[in-house]
Amino acid sequence: MAFRQALQLAACGLAGGSAAVLFSAVAVGKPRAGGDAEPRPAEPPAWAGGARPSPGVWDPNWDRREPLSLINLRKRNVESGEEELASKLDHYKAKATRHIFLIRHSQYHVDGSQEKDRTLTPLGREQAELTGLRLASLGLKFNKIVHSSMTRAVETTDIISRHLPGVCKVSTDLLREGAPIEPDPPVSHWKPEAVQYYEDGARIEAAFRNYIHRADARQEEDSYEIFICHANVIRYIVCRWAAAGWAGCGLK
């Protein structure tokens, strides 16, 4: 099964009309056919408070793993010149692609007084079952499931993982739900305190930097990784990735 089938799954929705599950996919890794684009100075993205890049401009070093940025040019051997540089660039280039699946937890009891009481509803459990079945039907060799430590994400992960035996699960607080950035334009039904944006924003940005990046040069085979978390986290990751360098990440 090709990765395009997974993208079709994202576009068309999951079997059974699982409207509460947001399913997205991003591939990051190998450069596109034709080689890398000519390196250009990176402009600070809007979220960093700098000037907005002009339309069509992207940052090839969006994840700080662009091969040229990893080479100390001051130590370059003058005699071997471009030949040595090409050799070093090849050493740092990604040889594989990381396929990243972002899945929102299933429907849960929103009226729970504490976070641990906000468990999945019967419909939510059915949604997770259908999601697990569909993921298994793709025929992909999933490497791991990284999930939020919140109850609704843990329960969703446990159900999905039954259909993906042998795939390791990793829990992290970085992917917990929160308020990463103030909405623009503002919304009337959701107004967190300013301190929550300050705290959650840094945490969810750390999640992005930890998990959303091109494959390491030492990775030999393509990987398929599932992330089960929350709507605001997924929105932030997708928008942050797009703002960082839409053409430099190998979207398929």
XYZ file of C-alpha atoms in Angstrom:
252
model
C 0.000 0.000 0.000
C 1.460 3.373 -0.990
C 1.604 6.383 1.296
C -0.860 8.128 -1.034
C -3.530 5.790 0.303
C -2.912 7.190 3.759
C -3.362 10.702 2.413
C -6.638 9.622 0.810
C -7.689 8.335 4.208
C -6.920 11.755 5.657
C -8.938 13.537 3.005
C -11.970 11.261 2.969
C -12.334 10.484 6.661
C -12.338 7.209 8.528
C -14.725 4.312 8.043
C -17.896 4.692 10.063
C -18.045 8.495 9.873
C -15.689 9.104 12.777
C -16.166 12.859 12.778
C -14.448 13.305 16.138
C -11.151 11.960 14.839
C -8.852 14.337 12.987
C -6.446 12.368 10.811
C -3.592 14.090 9.065
C -0.283 13.032 7.578
C 3.007 14.728 6.783
C 6.104 13.232 5.224
C 9.460 14.757 6.044
C 12.822 13.568 4.833
C 14.422 12.978 1.463
C 14.880 15.965 -0.871
C 12.560 16.151 -3.856
C 13.586 14.899 -7.269
C 16.028 17.255 -8.877
C 18.076 17.831 -5.767
C 18.010 20.439 -3.065
C 16.997 23.977 -3.827
C 19.689 26.620 -3.743
C 20.225 27.595 -0.087
C 18.929 31.064 0.740
C 19.004 33.141 3.906
C 16.236 32.124 6.306
C 13.713 34.806 7.186
C 12.138 34.664 10.639
C 8.589 33.241 10.489
C 5.620 35.286 11.679
C 5.207 33.257 14.867
C 8.702 34.303 15.963
C 7.815 37.987 15.827
C 9.986 38.759 12.830
C 9.131 40.070 9.396
C 6.782 37.960 7.321
C 8.526 36.131 4.450
C 7.371 37.162 0.989
C 4.989 34.765 -0.824
C 6.738 31.645 -2.104
C 9.819 32.073 0.078
C 10.643 29.122 2.278
C 13.365 28.173 4.703
C 15.290 25.021 3.671
C 16.663 24.892 7.197
C 13.181 24.901 8.767
C 14.087 22.087 11.201
C 17.727 23.155 11.697
C 18.847 19.922 9.990
C 19.571 21.229 6.491
C 22.874 19.559 5.473
C 24.737 22.773 4.622
C 23.950 24.213 8.065
C 25.562 21.187 9.747
C 28.950 21.668 8.110
C 31.613 23.911 9.579
C 32.741 25.703 6.428
C 35.672 27.306 8.245
C 37.298 23.879 8.485
C 36.801 23.170 4.796
C 39.933 21.990 3.028
C 40.872 24.665 0.469
C 42.696 22.172 -1.773
C 39.836 19.661 -2.145
C 37.257 22.470 -2.380
C 33.840 21.668 -3.827
C 34.573 17.943 -3.997
C 35.005 17.698 -0.245
C 31.959 19.882 0.378
C 29.799 17.641 -1.829
C 31.041 14.596 0.065
C 30.192 16.156 3.410
C 26.773 17.289 2.211
C 26.001 13.755 1.080
C 26.973 12.487 4.532
C 24.410 14.738 6.219
C 21.552 14.346 3.717
C 18.461 12.395 4.739
C 18.293 9.046 2.960
C 14.839 8.115 4.226
C 11.462 9.751 4.802
C 9.537 9.969 8.060
C 5.798 9.589 7.487
C 3.956 11.261 10.361
C 0.289 10.531 11.137
C -1.472 13.016 13.438
C -4.630 11.614 15.029
C -6.992 13.381 17.397
C -8.323 11.321 20.310
C -11.871 9.929 20.032
C -15.049 11.431 21.496
C -14.939 11.654 25.305
C -17.066 12.674 28.291
C -16.546 16.445 28.423
C -18.419 16.822 31.701
C -15.847 14.971 33.826
C -14.894 17.057 36.866
C -11.245 16.005 36.655
C -9.071 15.100 33.700
C -8.968 11.420 34.711
C -12.784 11.311 34.569
C -12.915 12.469 30.941
C -12.942 8.974 29.497
C -14.105 7.879 26.055
C -17.795 7.583 25.337
C -19.180 4.380 23.744
C -19.103 6.204 20.393
C -15.531 7.283 21.079
C -14.471 3.697 21.705
C -16.107 2.663 18.449
C -14.288 5.465 16.630
C -10.953 4.276 17.994
C -11.715 0.681 16.972
C -12.524 1.756 13.408
C -9.405 3.915 13.284
C -7.238 1.004 14.399
C -8.815 -1.296 11.825
C -8.270 1.216 9.054
C -4.657 1.865 10.000
C -4.001 -1.874 10.053
C -5.598 -2.235 6.614
C -3.051 0.180 5.084
C -0.386 -2.520 5.244
C 2.266 -0.113 6.523
C 5.032 -1.107 8.907
C 4.409 1.360 11.726
C 7.439 2.078 13.896
C 5.851 3.609 16.974
C 2.872 5.366 18.511
C 3.627 8.542 20.446
C 0.657 9.747 22.476
C -0.434 12.428 24.904
C -0.527 11.404 28.557
C -4.107 12.684 28.964
C -6.758 10.042 29.695
C -8.712 10.385 26.443
C -5.546 10.070 24.352
C -4.275 7.104 26.390
C -7.567 5.238 25.969
C -7.666 5.996 22.235
C -4.102 4.718 21.907
C -4.817 1.507 23.831
C -7.707 0.640 21.516
C -5.889 1.519 18.290
C -2.753 -0.357 19.349
C -4.679 -3.635 19.651
C -4.877 -3.617 15.875
C -1.153 -2.868 15.493
C 0.542 -5.607 17.533
C 4.232 -5.136 18.205
C 4.209 -1.369 17.668
C 5.727 0.322 20.714
C 3.844 3.066 22.570
C 5.492 6.166 24.036
C 3.631 8.533 26.373
C 4.616 12.200 26.638
C 3.354 15.276 28.466
C 4.542 17.482 25.590
C 1.492 16.499 23.522
C -1.106 17.303 26.185
C -3.917 19.643 25.147
C -3.399 23.352 25.737
C -3.534 26.861 24.356
C -0.438 27.219 22.140
C -1.221 30.600 20.617
C -3.945 33.235 20.829
C -6.471 32.826 17.991
C -6.571 35.572 15.342
C -9.290 36.719 14.892
C -10.364 36.198 18.527
C -13.190 33.782 19.387
C -15.820 34.485 22.028
C -16.262 30.955 23.383
C -12.626 30.287 24.300
C -10.533 32.796 26.247
C -7.638 31.296 28.222
C -5.591 33.502 30.511
C -2.464 35.050 29.000
C -0.246 32.924 31.249
C -1.732 29.761 29.720
C -0.604 30.801 26.230
C 2.825 31.534 27.683
C 3.171 28.130 29.351
C 1.370 25.897 26.848
C 2.896 27.644 23.854
C 6.438 26.829 24.954
C 5.529 23.205 25.699
C 3.748 22.562 22.399
C 6.542 24.324 20.493
C 8.934 21.917 22.223
C 6.774 19.038 20.970
C 7.068 20.371 17.428
C 10.843 20.701 17.627
C 11.232 17.247 19.158
C 8.982 15.316 16.799
C 8.533 17.203 13.515
C 11.749 17.125 11.530
C 13.330 15.370 8.586
C 14.831 11.908 9.000
C 18.255 11.620 10.563
C 21.000 10.926 8.019
C 21.648 7.600 9.762
C 18.086 6.401 9.119
C 18.246 3.931 6.248
C 14.565 3.037 5.747
C 11.371 5.065 5.610
C 9.456 5.176 8.892
C 5.746 5.415 9.713
C 4.967 7.087 13.026
C 1.590 7.713 14.653
C 0.971 10.640 17.002
C -2.256 10.592 19.023
C -3.016 13.877 20.724
C -5.422 16.829 20.637
C -7.036 19.318 18.263
C -5.096 22.424 19.338
C -1.812 20.525 19.292
C -2.471 19.190 15.800
C -3.562 22.602 14.515
C -0.403 24.169 15.900
C 1.894 21.485 14.458
C 0.390 21.697 10.965
C 0.370 25.524 10.867
C 3.817 25.780 12.447
C 5.244 23.322 9.940
C 3.678 25.192 7.031
C 4.997 28.528 8.313
C 8.472 27.113 8.886
C 9.114 25.979 5.322
C 6.340 24.492 3.228
C 8.512 23.439 0.295
C 11.472 22.232 2.313
C 9.893 19.336 4.155
C 9.054 16.846 1.411
C 5.246 16.792 1.622
C 3.860 14.007 -0.547
